[in-house]
Amino acid sequence: MIKLLRVDHRLLHGQVAFSWTQELGVDCILIANDGVMRDDIRKTTIKLAKPQGVKLVIKSIEDSIKALKSGVTDKYKLFIVVESIEDAYRLAKSYPEIKHINLGGTKPAENTKKISKAINITSNDEKMLNELISTGYEVEIRQVPNDKAVNYGEL
C-alpha cells in the first residue's frame, strides 16, 4: 500500500527519513530516481540516512513502475520519494493507484518561480501539476508532517 509519494530534491535525509517515516508508519522506502542509480556516492549517502527497521529500495523510475505494477510492493506500507515533479508525474501517470503527491522541496534554478518557501517550479512543472489536479490527483505542499498542508490547486 502506497502511503505517500513525495517530491524532495534531497531525496532521503533526516526530515524525510525520520519524521515522515514515523508519521506514515511505513516499513519500506522506495527511492525512485534515474540519477542515483548511476551514482554510487549518492547511493551510499542515501543508505546512511535510512532509519533502522525500515527497508530501503533504490530503483530507476522505469524499474519502480514495473515493481509497483508487478505487485511485489503490495506487502509493504510504502513511502516513495522522487527528486522532481517530472519523476512524480511519470510515476503517477504510469501507476494510477497513486492519487496523492506531497511537494516537500524542489531546488531554485533558472526559469523557476518560488511558490512556497521550499518549492520552486518551472512552467513545465506547473503544466504537469495542473494536469494531475484536473484528473483527480491531490497535490499538497508540506515539508514536515506537523506543517499545515497547502493544497497546490488552491494557490
mmCIF file of C-alpha atoms in Angstrom:
data_model
loop_
_atom_site.group_PDB
_atom_site.id
_atom_site.type_symbol
_atom_site.label_atom_id
_atom_site.label_comp_id
_atom_site.label_asym_id
_atom_site.label_seq_id
_atom_site.Cartn_x
_atom_site.Cartn_y
_atom_site.Cartn_z
ATOM 1 C CA MET A 1 0.000 0.000 0.000
ATOM 2 C CA ILE A 2 1.415 3.368 -1.006
ATOM 3 C CA LYS A 3 1.244 5.731 1.945
ATOM 4 C CA LEU A 4 2.744 8.752 0.176
ATOM 5 C CA LEU A 5 4.600 9.888 -2.930
ATOM 6 C CA ARG A 6 6.906 12.766 -2.007
ATOM 7 C CA VAL A 7 8.938 15.113 -4.199
ATOM 8 C CA ASP A 8 12.133 16.162 -2.453
ATOM 9 C CA HIS A 9 15.271 17.133 -4.360
ATOM 10 C CA ARG A 10 17.376 15.910 -1.421
ATOM 11 C CA LEU A 11 15.653 12.503 -1.564
ATOM 12 C CA LEU A 12 16.371 10.811 1.777
ATOM 13 C CA HIS A 13 17.594 12.961 4.681
ATOM 14 C CA GLY A 14 16.743 13.343 8.359
ATOM 15 C CA GLN A 15 13.447 15.130 7.850
ATOM 16 C CA VAL A 16 12.180 12.538 5.397
ATOM 17 C CA ALA A 17 13.833 9.539 6.968
ATOM 18 C CA PHE A 18 12.512 10.068 10.447
ATOM 19 C CA SER A 19 9.567 12.449 10.707
ATOM 20 C CA TRP A 20 7.696 11.233 7.623
ATOM 21 C CA THR A 21 8.541 7.569 8.147
ATOM 22 C CA GLN A 22 7.246 7.665 11.707
ATOM 23 C CA GLU A 23 4.176 9.751 10.844
ATOM 24 C CA LEU A 24 3.174 7.439 7.995
ATOM 25 C CA GLY A 25 4.046 4.213 9.809
ATOM 26 C CA VAL A 26 5.904 2.859 6.773
ATOM 27 C CA ASP A 27 8.115 -0.193 6.631
ATOM 28 C CA CYS A 28 9.683 0.433 3.213
ATOM 29 C CA ILE A 29 11.080 3.500 1.437
ATOM 30 C CA LEU A 30 11.386 3.425 -2.346
ATOM 31 C CA ILE A 31 13.773 5.982 -3.813
ATOM 32 C CA ALA A 32 12.689 6.262 -7.458
ATOM 33 C CA ASN A 33 15.374 8.143 -9.355
ATOM 34 C CA ASP A 34 17.362 7.527 -12.517
ATOM 35 C CA GLY A 35 20.396 9.582 -11.486
ATOM 36 C CA VAL A 36 21.011 7.835 -8.158
ATOM 37 C CA MET A 37 21.220 4.507 -9.952
ATOM 38 C CA ARG A 38 24.366 5.767 -11.717
ATOM 39 C CA ASP A 39 25.944 7.484 -8.695
ATOM 40 C CA ASP A 40 27.490 5.202 -6.072
ATOM 41 C CA ILE A 41 28.340 8.083 -3.738
ATOM 42 C CA ARG A 42 24.743 9.306 -3.645
ATOM 43 C CA LYS A 43 23.524 5.735 -3.189
ATOM 44 C CA THR A 44 25.835 5.272 -0.197
ATOM 45 C CA THR A 45 24.749 8.598 1.329
ATOM 46 C CA ILE A 46 21.087 7.664 0.974
ATOM 47 C CA LYS A 47 21.698 4.276 2.592
ATOM 48 C CA LEU A 48 23.312 6.021 5.586
ATOM 49 C CA ALA A 49 20.135 8.088 6.124
ATOM 50 C CA LYS A 50 17.846 5.034 6.242
ATOM 51 C CA PRO A 51 16.002 4.658 9.542
ATOM 52 C CA GLN A 52 16.573 1.427 11.413
ATOM 53 C CA GLY A 53 13.872 -1.173 10.866
ATOM 54 C CA VAL A 54 12.761 0.258 7.517
ATOM 55 C CA LYS A 55 13.611 -1.436 4.226
ATOM 56 C CA LEU A 56 15.225 0.809 1.606
ATOM 57 C CA VAL A 57 14.950 0.144 -2.119
ATOM 58 C CA ILE A 58 16.574 2.322 -4.795
ATOM 59 C CA LYS A 59 15.324 1.890 -8.359
ATOM 60 C CA SER A 60 15.117 3.826 -11.604
ATOM 61 C CA ILE A 61 11.744 5.378 -12.428
ATOM 62 C CA GLU A 62 11.025 2.662 -15.018
ATOM 63 C CA ASP A 63 12.001 -0.170 -12.657
ATOM 64 C CA SER A 64 9.919 1.438 -9.895
ATOM 65 C CA ILE A 65 6.882 1.456 -12.188
ATOM 66 C CA LYS A 66 7.487 -2.205 -13.063
ATOM 67 C CA ALA A 67 7.812 -3.144 -9.381
ATOM 68 C CA LEU A 68 4.596 -1.303 -8.469
ATOM 69 C CA LYS A 69 2.666 -2.905 -11.338
ATOM 70 C CA SER A 70 4.023 -6.396 -10.558
ATOM 71 C CA GLY A 71 2.530 -6.340 -7.058
ATOM 72 C CA VAL A 72 5.878 -7.057 -5.381
ATOM 73 C CA THR A 73 5.461 -3.868 -3.310
ATOM 74 C CA ASP A 74 1.906 -4.664 -2.169
ATOM 75 C CA LYS A 75 3.084 -6.283 1.067
ATOM 76 C CA TYR A 76 4.721 -3.053 2.252
ATOM 77 C CA LYS A 77 3.489 0.197 3.708
ATOM 78 C CA LEU A 78 5.390 2.134 1.078
ATOM 79 C CA PHE A 79 6.798 5.642 1.100
ATOM 80 C CA ILE A 80 8.005 6.678 -2.364
ATOM 81 C CA VAL A 81 10.450 9.567 -2.677
ATOM 82 C CA VAL A 82 11.379 11.154 -6.007
ATOM 83 C CA GLU A 83 13.663 14.050 -6.847
ATOM 84 C CA SER A 84 11.481 16.046 -9.225
ATOM 85 C CA ILE A 85 7.927 16.872 -10.183
ATOM 86 C CA GLU A 86 8.582 15.204 -13.535
ATOM 87 C CA ASP A 87 9.516 11.941 -11.767
ATOM 88 C CA ALA A 88 6.336 12.136 -9.660
ATOM 89 C CA TYR A 89 4.300 12.819 -12.799
ATOM 90 C CA ARG A 90 5.805 9.818 -14.601
ATOM 91 C CA LEU A 91 5.064 7.525 -11.661
ATOM 92 C CA ALA A 92 1.545 8.822 -11.112
ATOM 93 C CA LYS A 93 0.591 8.615 -14.797
ATOM 94 C CA SER A 94 2.007 5.083 -15.095
ATOM 95 C CA TYR A 95 0.550 3.796 -11.840
ATOM 96 C CA PRO A 96 -2.905 5.361 -11.329
ATOM 97 C CA GLU A 97 -3.264 3.936 -7.809
ATOM 98 C CA ILE A 98 -1.119 6.905 -6.742
ATOM 99 C CA LYS A 99 -3.592 9.703 -6.043
ATOM 100 C CA HIS A 100 -1.750 11.895 -3.549
ATOM 101 C CA ILE A 101 1.515 13.763 -4.094
ATOM 102 C CA ASN A 102 3.429 15.698 -1.455
ATOM 103 C CA LEU A 103 5.714 18.503 -2.607
ATOM 104 C CA GLY A 104 8.425 18.790 0.007
ATOM 105 C CA GLY A 105 11.293 20.553 -1.683
ATOM 106 C CA THR A 106 12.463 21.491 -5.148
ATOM 107 C CA LYS A 107 15.625 23.419 -5.977
ATOM 108 C CA PRO A 108 15.582 27.005 -7.150
ATOM 109 C CA ALA A 109 17.077 27.259 -10.617
ATOM 110 C CA GLU A 110 16.974 29.419 -13.679
ATOM 111 C CA ASN A 111 13.432 29.638 -15.082
ATOM 112 C CA THR A 112 11.755 28.593 -11.819
ATOM 113 C CA LYS A 113 9.320 30.554 -9.725
ATOM 114 C CA LYS A 114 9.021 30.210 -5.983
ATOM 115 C CA ILE A 115 5.531 29.137 -4.883
ATOM 116 C CA SER A 116 6.403 28.399 -1.235
ATOM 117 C CA LYS A 117 9.487 28.600 0.945
ATOM 118 C CA ALA A 118 10.848 25.281 -0.371
ATOM 119 C CA ILE A 119 9.055 24.782 -3.709
ATOM 120 C CA ASN A 120 10.323 26.234 -6.965
ATOM 121 C CA ILE A 121 8.654 25.183 -10.202
ATOM 122 C CA THR A 122 9.169 25.628 -13.919
ATOM 123 C CA SER A 123 6.346 26.303 -16.359
ATOM 124 C CA ASN A 124 6.581 22.634 -17.398
ATOM 125 C CA ASP A 125 6.245 21.533 -13.736
ATOM 126 C CA GLU A 126 3.191 23.773 -13.466
ATOM 127 C CA LYS A 127 1.594 22.145 -16.532
ATOM 128 C CA MET A 128 2.216 18.646 -15.160
ATOM 129 C CA LEU A 129 0.809 19.537 -11.726
ATOM 130 C CA ASN A 130 -2.264 21.204 -13.242
ATOM 131 C CA GLU A 131 -2.895 18.151 -15.423
ATOM 132 C CA LEU A 132 -2.635 15.849 -12.414
ATOM 133 C CA ILE A 133 -5.040 18.005 -10.401
ATOM 134 C CA SER A 134 -7.520 18.230 -13.285
ATOM 135 C CA THR A 135 -7.621 14.428 -13.449
ATOM 136 C CA GLY A 136 -8.275 13.931 -9.731
ATOM 137 C CA TYR A 137 -4.885 13.870 -8.049
ATOM 138 C CA GLU A 138 -4.375 15.634 -4.746
ATOM 139 C CA VAL A 139 -1.171 17.694 -4.629
ATOM 140 C CA GLU A 140 -0.116 19.224 -1.329
ATOM 141 C CA ILE A 141 2.813 21.348 -0.234
ATOM 142 C CA ARG A 142 4.197 20.357 3.145
ATOM 143 C CA GLN A 143 7.788 19.956 4.320
ATOM 144 C CA VAL A 144 7.200 18.054 7.547
ATOM 145 C CA PRO A 145 4.135 16.242 8.883
ATOM 146 C CA ASN A 146 3.481 18.917 11.540
ATOM 147 C CA ASP A 147 3.211 21.676 8.912
ATOM 148 C CA LYS A 148 -0.228 22.665 7.705
ATOM 149 C CA ALA A 149 -0.762 21.120 4.267
ATOM 150 C CA VAL A 150 -1.332 23.675 1.489
ATOM 151 C CA ASN A 151 -3.380 22.402 -1.436
ATOM 152 C CA TYR A 152 -1.441 23.231 -4.613
ATOM 153 C CA GLY A 153 -4.677 23.517 -6.570
ATOM 154 C CA GLU A 154 -5.774 26.425 -4.370
ATOM 155 C CA LEU A 155 -2.658 28.552 -4.990
#
